[in-house]
mmCIF file of C-alpha atoms in Angstrom:
data_model
loop_
_atom_site.group_PDB
_atom_site.id
_atom_site.type_symbol
_atom_site.label_atom_id
_atom_site.label_comp_id
_atom_site.label_asym_id
_atom_site.label_seq_id
_atom_site.Cartn_x
_atom_site.Cartn_y
_atom_site.Cartn_z
ATOM 1 C CA UNK A 542 -36.305 -18.267 -11.947
ATOM 2 C CA UNK A 543 -37.609 -14.987 -12.933
ATOM 3 C CA UNK A 544 -38.467 -12.655 -9.825
ATOM 4 C CA UNK A 545 -42.316 -12.255 -11.058
ATOM 5 C CA UNK A 546 -42.422 -15.402 -11.000
ATOM 6 C CA UNK A 547 -41.304 -16.614 -7.642
ATOM 7 C CA UNK A 548 -43.062 -18.596 -4.869
ATOM 8 C CA UNK A 549 -43.294 -17.900 -1.096
ATOM 9 C CA UNK A 550 -40.803 -20.318 -0.553
ATOM 10 C CA UNK A 551 -38.809 -19.298 -2.924
ATOM 11 C CA UNK A 552 -37.858 -16.164 -0.524
ATOM 12 C CA UNK A 553 -37.735 -18.430 2.325
ATOM 13 C CA UNK A 554 -34.096 -17.204 3.020
ATOM 14 C CA UNK A 555 -34.615 -13.583 2.018
ATOM 15 C CA UNK A 556 -37.469 -14.154 5.308
ATOM 16 C CA UNK A 557 -35.316 -15.695 7.218
ATOM 17 C CA UNK A 558 -31.917 -13.543 7.195
ATOM 18 C CA UNK A 559 -34.250 -10.349 7.309
ATOM 19 C CA UNK A 560 -36.130 -12.316 10.069
ATOM 20 C CA UNK A 561 -32.384 -12.562 11.777
ATOM 21 C CA UNK A 562 -31.450 -8.967 11.511
ATOM 22 C CA UNK A 563 -34.489 -7.990 12.643
ATOM 23 C CA UNK A 564 -34.402 -10.040 16.502
ATOM 24 C CA UNK A 565 -31.286 -11.161 16.688
ATOM 25 C CA UNK A 566 -32.585 -14.173 18.140
ATOM 26 C CA UNK A 567 -32.613 -17.386 16.223
ATOM 27 C CA UNK A 568 -35.918 -19.118 18.051
ATOM 28 C CA UNK A 569 -37.389 -15.352 17.577
ATOM 29 C CA UNK A 570 -36.588 -15.921 14.012
ATOM 30 C CA UNK A 571 -37.699 -19.297 13.755
ATOM 31 C CA UNK A 572 -41.284 -18.052 15.178
ATOM 32 C CA UNK A 573 -41.236 -15.251 13.318
ATOM 33 C CA UNK A 574 -40.555 -17.251 10.248
ATOM 34 C CA UNK A 575 -43.204 -19.626 10.720
ATOM 35 C CA UNK A 576 -45.965 -17.870 11.380
ATOM 36 C CA UNK A 577 -45.688 -15.424 8.487
ATOM 37 C CA UNK A 578 -45.692 -18.974 5.856
ATOM 38 C CA UNK A 579 -48.617 -19.896 8.093
ATOM 39 C CA UNK A 580 -50.523 -17.145 6.883
ATOM 40 C CA UNK A 581 -49.192 -17.127 3.135
ATOM 41 C CA UNK A 582 -51.185 -19.174 0.267
ATOM 42 C CA UNK A 583 -48.874 -21.441 -2.023
ATOM 43 C CA UNK A 584 -49.991 -18.372 -4.596
ATOM 44 C CA UNK A 585 -48.791 -14.984 -2.957
ATOM 45 C CA UNK A 586 -47.131 -12.868 -5.052
ATOM 46 C CA UNK A 587 -43.271 -11.156 -3.564
ATOM 47 C CA UNK A 588 -44.948 -7.837 -1.961
ATOM 48 C CA UNK A 589 -47.776 -9.903 -0.101
ATOM 49 C CA UNK A 590 -45.159 -12.271 0.928
ATOM 50 C CA UNK A 591 -43.153 -9.785 2.524
ATOM 51 C CA UNK A 592 -46.182 -7.381 3.449
ATOM 52 C CA UNK A 593 -46.993 -10.678 5.466
ATOM 53 C CA UNK A 594 -43.815 -10.266 7.470
ATOM 54 C CA UNK A 595 -43.771 -7.125 8.033
ATOM 55 C CA UNK A 596 -47.641 -6.895 9.902
ATOM 56 C CA UNK A 597 -46.225 -10.783 11.894
ATOM 57 C CA UNK A 598 -43.520 -9.042 12.908
ATOM 58 C CA UNK A 599 -45.407 -5.677 14.541
ATOM 59 C CA UNK A 600 -47.701 -8.427 15.850
ATOM 60 C CA UNK A 601 -45.109 -10.373 17.109
ATOM 61 C CA UNK A 602 -42.020 -8.153 18.472
ATOM 62 C CA UNK A 603 -42.183 -4.318 17.218
ATOM 63 C CA UNK A 604 -43.830 -3.010 20.379
ATOM 64 C CA UNK A 605 -42.568 -5.809 23.287
ATOM 65 C CA UNK A 606 -41.732 -3.316 25.992
ATOM 66 C CA UNK A 607 -44.902 -0.755 24.798
ATOM 67 C CA UNK A 608 -47.668 -0.718 27.114
ATOM 68 C CA UNK A 609 -50.250 1.348 25.158
ATOM 69 C CA UNK A 610 -51.528 -0.357 21.675
ATOM 70 C CA UNK A 611 -53.661 2.266 20.710
ATOM 71 C CA UNK A 612 -55.864 2.928 22.829
ATOM 72 C CA UNK A 613 -57.286 5.140 23.627
ATOM 73 C CA UNK A 614 -56.965 6.152 27.123
ATOM 74 C CA UNK A 615 -52.643 6.450 26.579
ATOM 75 C CA UNK A 616 -51.372 8.884 27.705
ATOM 76 C CA UNK A 617 -49.613 11.330 24.517
ATOM 77 C CA UNK A 618 -46.591 10.044 25.471
ATOM 78 C CA UNK A 619 -47.403 6.745 24.904
ATOM 79 C CA UNK A 620 -48.959 7.417 21.819
ATOM 80 C CA UNK A 621 -45.570 8.847 20.607
ATOM 81 C CA UNK A 622 -43.824 6.173 21.265
ATOM 82 C CA UNK A 623 -45.409 3.620 19.808
ATOM 83 C CA UNK A 624 -45.145 6.101 16.531
ATOM 84 C CA UNK A 625 -41.590 6.356 16.857
ATOM 85 C CA UNK A 626 -41.014 2.931 17.367
ATOM 86 C CA UNK A 627 -43.034 2.074 14.525
ATOM 87 C CA UNK A 628 -40.990 4.950 12.318
ATOM 88 C CA UNK A 629 -37.406 2.982 13.750
ATOM 89 C CA UNK A 630 -39.153 -0.108 12.174
ATOM 90 C CA UNK A 631 -39.526 1.159 8.983
ATOM 91 C CA UNK A 632 -36.138 2.639 8.443
ATOM 92 C CA UNK A 633 -34.792 -0.662 9.529
ATOM 93 C CA UNK A 634 -37.191 -3.096 7.452
ATOM 94 C CA UNK A 635 -36.044 -0.580 4.588
ATOM 95 C CA UNK A 636 -32.597 -0.813 4.412
ATOM 96 C CA UNK A 637 -32.960 -4.202 4.415
ATOM 97 C CA UNK A 638 -35.413 -4.877 1.547
ATOM 98 C CA UNK A 639 -33.471 -3.192 -0.339
ATOM 99 C CA UNK A 640 -29.941 -4.258 0.375
ATOM 100 C CA UNK A 641 -30.624 -8.284 1.383
ATOM 101 C CA UNK A 642 -34.211 -8.196 -0.888
ATOM 102 C CA UNK A 643 -33.039 -6.641 -3.349
ATOM 103 C CA UNK A 644 -36.943 -4.780 -3.795
ATOM 104 C CA UNK A 645 -36.874 -1.473 -5.670
ATOM 105 C CA UNK A 646 -38.055 1.763 -3.970
ATOM 106 C CA UNK A 647 -41.617 1.377 -5.275
ATOM 107 C CA UNK A 648 -42.453 -2.207 -3.804
ATOM 108 C CA UNK A 649 -40.895 -1.079 -0.507
ATOM 109 C CA UNK A 650 -43.738 1.839 -0.947
ATOM 110 C CA UNK A 651 -46.129 -0.552 -1.848
ATOM 111 C CA UNK A 652 -44.991 -3.387 1.203
ATOM 112 C CA UNK A 653 -44.818 -0.812 3.768
ATOM 113 C CA UNK A 654 -47.558 1.848 2.650
ATOM 114 C CA UNK A 655 -45.729 5.015 2.911
ATOM 115 C CA UNK A 656 -45.384 7.051 -0.394
ATOM 116 C CA UNK A 657 -42.268 6.850 -2.757
ATOM 117 C CA UNK A 658 -40.398 10.016 -1.226
ATOM 118 C CA UNK A 659 -40.789 8.709 2.747
ATOM 119 C CA UNK A 660 -39.165 5.592 1.421
ATOM 120 C CA UNK A 661 -35.958 7.442 0.251
ATOM 121 C CA UNK A 662 -35.735 9.581 3.165
ATOM 122 C CA UNK A 663 -36.322 6.134 5.213
ATOM 123 C CA UNK A 664 -33.467 4.341 3.365
ATOM 124 C CA UNK A 665 -30.876 8.206 2.978
ATOM 125 C CA UNK A 666 -31.674 8.188 7.182
ATOM 126 C CA UNK A 667 -31.194 4.282 7.567
ATOM 127 C CA UNK A 668 -27.962 3.599 5.382
ATOM 128 C CA UNK A 669 -26.458 7.433 7.277
ATOM 129 C CA UNK A 670 -27.402 5.462 10.727
ATOM 130 C CA UNK A 671 -25.500 2.226 9.695
ATOM 131 C CA UNK A 672 -22.597 4.243 8.914
ATOM 132 C CA UNK A 673 -22.677 6.142 11.702
ATOM 133 C CA UNK A 674 -23.193 3.356 13.796
ATOM 134 C CA UNK A 675 -20.545 1.196 12.405
ATOM 135 C CA UNK A 676 -18.207 4.246 13.308
ATOM 136 C CA UNK A 677 -18.789 4.355 16.364
ATOM 137 C CA UNK A 678 -17.933 0.547 16.818
ATOM 138 C CA UNK A 679 -14.571 1.019 15.085
ATOM 139 C CA UNK A 680 -13.997 3.701 17.408
ATOM 140 C CA UNK A 681 -14.341 1.835 19.793
ATOM 141 C CA UNK A 682 -11.622 -1.056 18.266
ATOM 142 C CA UNK A 683 -9.444 0.943 17.037
ATOM 143 C CA UNK A 684 -9.287 4.701 17.951
ATOM 144 C CA UNK A 685 -6.472 5.245 15.780
ATOM 145 C CA UNK A 686 -8.377 4.836 12.343
ATOM 146 C CA UNK A 687 -11.150 7.348 12.950
ATOM 147 C CA UNK A 688 -9.242 10.488 11.973
#
């Protein structure tokens, strides 16, 4: 089935994979996928499905340990923490949308709601952080391989 004509249920495997990568928990993934599809109708576009997934993720998990959520009485440091968590989440989602779902930069831009140049920066820095993380893991497992 061509990508443009896919229905929301055709994206279930991709949404489930995204959910597991974002939560690292089967229980949380199931809840995230269930709530995402609960908010969609049967003729939602691919962009709408992924945008809904992102919004549901933010509602459920993205700011779990942040006490201040868009409250005007928050301390400036708490607002900064919220912004940093959102940026890190968007970075991770950008890479996953690109690598797991095969979305183009323009599609990711529409989902996340940021300019195309920002998406390119998020993808670049996100991929670099993945490589850096893998090098750290590899160095712990087999230090002789890292030169």
